[in-house]
Short mmCIF file of C-alpha atoms in Angstrom, two decimals:
data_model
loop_
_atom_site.label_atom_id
_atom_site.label_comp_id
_atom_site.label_asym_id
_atom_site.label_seq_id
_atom_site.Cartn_x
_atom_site.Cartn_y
_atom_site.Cartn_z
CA UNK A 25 -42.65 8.72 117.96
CA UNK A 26 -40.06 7.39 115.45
CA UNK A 27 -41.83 5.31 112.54
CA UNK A 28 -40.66 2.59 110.19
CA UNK A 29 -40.70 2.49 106.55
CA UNK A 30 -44.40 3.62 105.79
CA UNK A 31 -45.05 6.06 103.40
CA UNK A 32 -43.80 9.59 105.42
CA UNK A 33 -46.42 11.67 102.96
CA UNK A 34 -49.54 10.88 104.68
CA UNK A 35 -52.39 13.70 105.81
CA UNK A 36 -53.56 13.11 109.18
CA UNK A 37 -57.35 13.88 110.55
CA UNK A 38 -57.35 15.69 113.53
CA UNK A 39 -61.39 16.09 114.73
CA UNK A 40 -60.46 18.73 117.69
CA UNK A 41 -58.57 20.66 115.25
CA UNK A 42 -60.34 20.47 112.32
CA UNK A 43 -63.35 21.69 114.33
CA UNK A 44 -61.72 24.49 116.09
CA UNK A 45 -60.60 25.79 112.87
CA UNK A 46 -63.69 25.83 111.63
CA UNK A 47 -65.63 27.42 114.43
CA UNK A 48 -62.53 30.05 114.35
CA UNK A 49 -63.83 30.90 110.66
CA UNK A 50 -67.08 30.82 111.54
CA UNK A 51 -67.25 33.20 114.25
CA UNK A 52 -64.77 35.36 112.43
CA UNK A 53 -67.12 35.34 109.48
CA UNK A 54 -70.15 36.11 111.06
CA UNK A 55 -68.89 38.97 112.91
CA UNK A 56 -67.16 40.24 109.29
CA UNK A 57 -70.59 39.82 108.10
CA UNK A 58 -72.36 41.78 111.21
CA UNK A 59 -69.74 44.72 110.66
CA UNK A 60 -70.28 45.26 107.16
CA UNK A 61 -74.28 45.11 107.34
CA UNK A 62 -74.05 47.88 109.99
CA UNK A 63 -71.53 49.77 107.65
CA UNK A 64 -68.49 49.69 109.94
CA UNK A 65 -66.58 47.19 107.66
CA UNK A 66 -65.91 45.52 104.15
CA UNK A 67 -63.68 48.28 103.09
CA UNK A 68 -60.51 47.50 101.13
CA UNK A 69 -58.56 47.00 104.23
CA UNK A 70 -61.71 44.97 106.09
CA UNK A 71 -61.21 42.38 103.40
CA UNK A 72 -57.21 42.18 102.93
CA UNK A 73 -57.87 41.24 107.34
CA UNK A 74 -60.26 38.42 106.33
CA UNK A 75 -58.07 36.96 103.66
CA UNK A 76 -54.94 37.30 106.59
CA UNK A 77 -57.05 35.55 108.88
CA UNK A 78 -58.24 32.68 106.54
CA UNK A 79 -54.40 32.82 105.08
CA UNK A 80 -53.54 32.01 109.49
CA UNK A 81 -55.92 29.26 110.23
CA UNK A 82 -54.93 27.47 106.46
CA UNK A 83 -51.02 28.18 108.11
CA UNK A 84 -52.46 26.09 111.06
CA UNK A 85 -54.17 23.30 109.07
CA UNK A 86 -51.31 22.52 107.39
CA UNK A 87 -48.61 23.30 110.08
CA UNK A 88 -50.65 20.16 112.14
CA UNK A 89 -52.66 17.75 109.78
CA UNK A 90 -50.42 18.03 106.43
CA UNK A 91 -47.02 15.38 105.57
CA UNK A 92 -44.89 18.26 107.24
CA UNK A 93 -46.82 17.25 111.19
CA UNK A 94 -45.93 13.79 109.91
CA UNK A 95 -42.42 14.30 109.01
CA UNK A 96 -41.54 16.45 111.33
CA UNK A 97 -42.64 13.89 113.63
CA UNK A 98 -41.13 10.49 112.46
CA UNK A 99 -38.22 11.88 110.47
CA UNK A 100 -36.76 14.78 109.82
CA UNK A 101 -36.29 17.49 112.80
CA UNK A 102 -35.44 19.90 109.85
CA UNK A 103 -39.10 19.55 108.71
CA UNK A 104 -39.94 19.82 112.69
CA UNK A 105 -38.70 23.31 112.91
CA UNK A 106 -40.70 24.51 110.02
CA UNK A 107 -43.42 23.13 111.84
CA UNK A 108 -42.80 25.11 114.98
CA UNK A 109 -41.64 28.44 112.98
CA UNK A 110 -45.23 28.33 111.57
CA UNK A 111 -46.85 27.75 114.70
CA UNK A 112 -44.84 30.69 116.59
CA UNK A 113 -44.66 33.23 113.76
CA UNK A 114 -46.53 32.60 110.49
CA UNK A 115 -49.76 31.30 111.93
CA UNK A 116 -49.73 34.20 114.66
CA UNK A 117 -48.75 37.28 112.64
CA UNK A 118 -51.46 36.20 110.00
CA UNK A 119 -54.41 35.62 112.38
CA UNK A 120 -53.56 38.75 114.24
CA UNK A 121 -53.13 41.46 111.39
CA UNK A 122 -56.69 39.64 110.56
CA UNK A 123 -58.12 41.19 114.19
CA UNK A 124 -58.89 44.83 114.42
CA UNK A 125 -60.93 46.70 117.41
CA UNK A 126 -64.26 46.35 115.86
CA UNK A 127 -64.13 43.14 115.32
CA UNK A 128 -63.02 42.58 118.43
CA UNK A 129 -65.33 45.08 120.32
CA UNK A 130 -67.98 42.27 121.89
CA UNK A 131 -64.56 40.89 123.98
CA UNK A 132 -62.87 44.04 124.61
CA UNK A 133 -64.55 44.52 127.78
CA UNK A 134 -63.76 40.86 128.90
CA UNK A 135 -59.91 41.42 127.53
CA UNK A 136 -59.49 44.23 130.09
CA UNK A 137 -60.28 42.46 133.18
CA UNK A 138 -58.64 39.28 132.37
CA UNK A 139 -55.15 41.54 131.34
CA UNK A 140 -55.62 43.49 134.13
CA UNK A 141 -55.69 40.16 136.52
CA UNK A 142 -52.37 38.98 134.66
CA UNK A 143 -50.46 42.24 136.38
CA UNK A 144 -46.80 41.70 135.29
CA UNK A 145 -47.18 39.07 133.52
CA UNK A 146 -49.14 40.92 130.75
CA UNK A 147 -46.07 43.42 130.51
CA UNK A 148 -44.44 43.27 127.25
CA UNK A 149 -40.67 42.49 128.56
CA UNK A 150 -42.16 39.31 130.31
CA UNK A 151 -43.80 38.48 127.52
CA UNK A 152 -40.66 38.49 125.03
CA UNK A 153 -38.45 36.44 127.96
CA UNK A 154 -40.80 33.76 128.21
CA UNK A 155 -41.57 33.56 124.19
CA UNK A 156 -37.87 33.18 123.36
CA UNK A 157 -37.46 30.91 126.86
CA UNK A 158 -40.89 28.80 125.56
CA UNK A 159 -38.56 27.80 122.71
CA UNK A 160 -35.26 27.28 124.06
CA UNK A 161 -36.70 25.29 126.93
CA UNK A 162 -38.78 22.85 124.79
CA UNK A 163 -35.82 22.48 122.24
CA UNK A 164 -34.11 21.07 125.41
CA UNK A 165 -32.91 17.09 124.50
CA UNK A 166 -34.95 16.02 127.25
CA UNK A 167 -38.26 17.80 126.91
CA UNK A 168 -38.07 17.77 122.81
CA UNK A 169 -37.47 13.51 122.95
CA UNK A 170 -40.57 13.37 125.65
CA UNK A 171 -43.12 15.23 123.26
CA UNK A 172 -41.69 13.19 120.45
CA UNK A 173 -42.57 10.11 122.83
CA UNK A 174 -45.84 11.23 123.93
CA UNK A 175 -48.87 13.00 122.21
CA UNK A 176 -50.16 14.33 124.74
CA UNK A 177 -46.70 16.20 125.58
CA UNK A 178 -46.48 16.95 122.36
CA UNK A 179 -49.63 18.65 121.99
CA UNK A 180 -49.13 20.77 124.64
CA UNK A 181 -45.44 21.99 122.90
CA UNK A 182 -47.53 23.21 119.99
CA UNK A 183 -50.14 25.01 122.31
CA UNK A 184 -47.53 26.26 123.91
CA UNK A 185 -45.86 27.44 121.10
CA UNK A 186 -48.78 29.15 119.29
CA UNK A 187 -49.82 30.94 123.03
CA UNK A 188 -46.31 32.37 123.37
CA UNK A 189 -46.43 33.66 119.77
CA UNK A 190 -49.69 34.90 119.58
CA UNK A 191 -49.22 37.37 123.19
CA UNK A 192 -45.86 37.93 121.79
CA UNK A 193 -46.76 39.20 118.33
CA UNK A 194 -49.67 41.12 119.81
CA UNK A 195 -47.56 44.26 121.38
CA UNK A 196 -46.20 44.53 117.90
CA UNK A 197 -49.79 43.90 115.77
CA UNK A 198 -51.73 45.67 118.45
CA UNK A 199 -55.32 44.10 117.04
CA UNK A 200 -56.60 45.71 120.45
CA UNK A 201 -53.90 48.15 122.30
CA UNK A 202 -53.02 46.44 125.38
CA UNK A 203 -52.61 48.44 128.28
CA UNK A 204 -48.60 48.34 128.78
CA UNK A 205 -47.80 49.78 124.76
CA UNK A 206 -44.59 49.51 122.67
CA UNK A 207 -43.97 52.92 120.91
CA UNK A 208 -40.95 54.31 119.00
CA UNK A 209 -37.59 52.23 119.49
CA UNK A 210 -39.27 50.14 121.99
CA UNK A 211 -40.81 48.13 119.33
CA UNK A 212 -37.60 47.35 117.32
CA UNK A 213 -35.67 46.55 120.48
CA UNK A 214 -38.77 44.03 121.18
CA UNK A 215 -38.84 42.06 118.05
CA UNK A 216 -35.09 42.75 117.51
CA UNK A 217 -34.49 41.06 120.99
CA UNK A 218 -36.65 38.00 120.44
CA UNK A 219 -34.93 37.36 116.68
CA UNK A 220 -31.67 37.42 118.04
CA UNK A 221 -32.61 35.76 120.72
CA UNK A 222 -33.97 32.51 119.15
CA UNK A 223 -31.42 33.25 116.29
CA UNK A 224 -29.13 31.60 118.86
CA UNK A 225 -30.60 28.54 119.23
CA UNK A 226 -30.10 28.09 115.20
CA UNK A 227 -27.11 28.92 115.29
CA UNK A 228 -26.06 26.13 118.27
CA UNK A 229 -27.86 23.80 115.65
CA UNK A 230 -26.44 25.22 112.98
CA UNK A 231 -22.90 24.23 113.97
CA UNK A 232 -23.23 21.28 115.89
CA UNK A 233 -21.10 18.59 115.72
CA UNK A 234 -22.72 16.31 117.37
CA UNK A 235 -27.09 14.80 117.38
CA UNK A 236 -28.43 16.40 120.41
CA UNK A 237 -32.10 14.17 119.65
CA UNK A 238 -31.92 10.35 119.72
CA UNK A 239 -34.97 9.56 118.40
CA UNK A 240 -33.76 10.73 114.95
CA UNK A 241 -30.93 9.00 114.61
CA UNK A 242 -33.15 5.86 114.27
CA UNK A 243 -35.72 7.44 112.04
CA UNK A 244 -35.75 5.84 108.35
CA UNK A 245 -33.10 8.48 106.51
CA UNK A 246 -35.08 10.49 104.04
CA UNK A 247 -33.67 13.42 101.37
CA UNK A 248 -30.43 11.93 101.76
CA UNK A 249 -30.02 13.71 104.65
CA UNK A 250 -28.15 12.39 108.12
CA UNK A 251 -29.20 12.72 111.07
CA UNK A 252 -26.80 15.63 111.98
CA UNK A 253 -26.99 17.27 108.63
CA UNK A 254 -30.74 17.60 108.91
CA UNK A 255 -30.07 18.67 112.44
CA UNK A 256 -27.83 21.55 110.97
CA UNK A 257 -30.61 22.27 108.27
CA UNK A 258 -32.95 22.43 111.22
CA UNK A 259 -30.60 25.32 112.78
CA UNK A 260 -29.84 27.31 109.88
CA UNK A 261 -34.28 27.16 109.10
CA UNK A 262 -34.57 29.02 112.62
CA UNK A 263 -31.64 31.59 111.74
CA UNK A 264 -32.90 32.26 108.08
CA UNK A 265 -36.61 32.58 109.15
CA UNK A 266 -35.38 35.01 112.37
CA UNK A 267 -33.82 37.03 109.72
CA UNK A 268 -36.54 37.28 107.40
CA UNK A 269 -38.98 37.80 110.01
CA UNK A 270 -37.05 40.65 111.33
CA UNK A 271 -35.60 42.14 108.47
CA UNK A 272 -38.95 42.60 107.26
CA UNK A 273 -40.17 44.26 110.16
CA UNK A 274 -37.64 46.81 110.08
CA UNK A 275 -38.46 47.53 106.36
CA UNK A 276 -42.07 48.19 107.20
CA UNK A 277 -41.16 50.04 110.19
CA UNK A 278 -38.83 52.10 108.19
CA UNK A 279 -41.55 52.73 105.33
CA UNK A 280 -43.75 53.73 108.22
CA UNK A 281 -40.98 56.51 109.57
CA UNK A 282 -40.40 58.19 106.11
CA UNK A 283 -44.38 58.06 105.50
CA UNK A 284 -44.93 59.66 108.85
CA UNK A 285 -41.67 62.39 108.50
CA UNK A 286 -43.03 62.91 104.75
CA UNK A 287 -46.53 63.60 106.14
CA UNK A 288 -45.48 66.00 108.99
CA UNK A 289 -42.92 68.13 106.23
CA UNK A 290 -46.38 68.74 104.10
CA UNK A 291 -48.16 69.77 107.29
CA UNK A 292 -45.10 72.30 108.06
CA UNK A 293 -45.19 73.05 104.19
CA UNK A 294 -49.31 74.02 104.45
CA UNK A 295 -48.64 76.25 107.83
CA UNK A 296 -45.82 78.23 106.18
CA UNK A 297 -47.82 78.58 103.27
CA UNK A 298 -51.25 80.09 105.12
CA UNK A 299 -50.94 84.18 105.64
#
């Protein structure tokens, strides 16, 4: 939905998702609160989760109701794909590492069933094909101009997008081990796969030549920008976040080797040492 010259900086309202946010908060804060009466919680770690969940649904507010829904919407598509990027990854990653299992523990038994019903669909290589497919397909000329046309189609690209991040990013955050688990290389090859995979699709943005949404091109011009340069902005957004994204994972993943291989040499080190 291409606008004219009104102000692009505007806030937008949004009662269903102002109130899901805040029943999100509130039912995360009253089971924090439950936990740490009964002792199992507000440890160091309990609150570094709260502040990473509260740090998720703030990614969501304003991902949705701040100037970057709005100018992502009527403008720029380079301010559209930091829209989505915080949708798939930021918002996801940040609620989950704010889940743990006791938190969780009054729907774990409810998880199971419903997982178990999903049979391959809950396996982790579906998962990652139809996360990086969720984005190609909806970056698709076609599909991307309809939500841009309709609200209600473009709604249901952001659900979509937040779904497909949140089941992908939870074989890697594990919150509550699913049944089919990553472990060792499998993880890297996971999130290494879906990087490179939507990596890609910045990259064919990237080094376009040519404005693959028409809706843009009659958008009011704003940074300066044309409408293929801010498509090209758009692409190299997706290839520096999918680099970020997974060049961070492998540094925690590598701290988490050394720490584990430094750990097992002391246990060697104490059984040498007993007589």
């Amino acid at each position: 939905m291409i606008a004219g010259a009104e102000t692009p900086y505007v806030w937008s309202f949004q009662p269903g998702l102002s109130l899901s946010i805040l029943i999100g908060g509130g039912v995360y804060w009253l089971r924090w609160r439950e936990l740490r009466r009964s002792g199992g919680g507000a440890g160091r770690s309990d609150y570094l989760r709260a502040a990473s969940f509260a740090a998720g649904l703030v990614v969501v507010a304003v991902a949705l109701m701040s100037p970057i829904d709005h100018l992502g919407e009527t403008r720029l598509f380079s301010v559209h794909m930091l829209q989505h990027l915080m949708i798939f990854d930021f918002a996801p990653i940040l609620l989950l590492l704010g889940l743990s299992r006791p938190l969780m523990r009054p729907v774990v038994r409810r998880l199971r069933p419903l997982e178990q019903s999903l049979g391959y669909l809950a396996h982790p290589l579906v998962v990652l094909v139809l996360a990086v497919a969720s984005i190609w397909v909806w970056h698709l000329p076609a599909l991307y101009d309809g939500a841009l046309d309709n609200a209600w189609v473009h709604q249901l690209e952001h659900v979509t997008f937040f779904t497909a991040g949140l089941a992908f990013w939870w074989y890697v955050i594990e919150p509550v081990p699913p049944r089919h688990r990553l472990r060792g290389m499998a993880t890297l090859a996971y999130v290494a796969g879906a990087k490179v995979g939507l990596a890609l699709l910045g990259v064919v943005l990237t080094f376009s030549t040519s404005v693959f949404y028409a809706p843009y091109e009659q958008a009011p011009r704003t940074w300066g920008l044309s409408p293929l340069d801010d498509q090209n902005v758009g692409g190299v957004l997706m290839m520096l976040e999918q680099s970020i994204v997974l060049a961070t994972f492998f540094a925690i993943l590598f701290a988490r080797m050394l720490d584990r291989s430094e750990e097992a040499q002391r246990r060697r080190e104490r059984l040498e040492s007993m007589p």
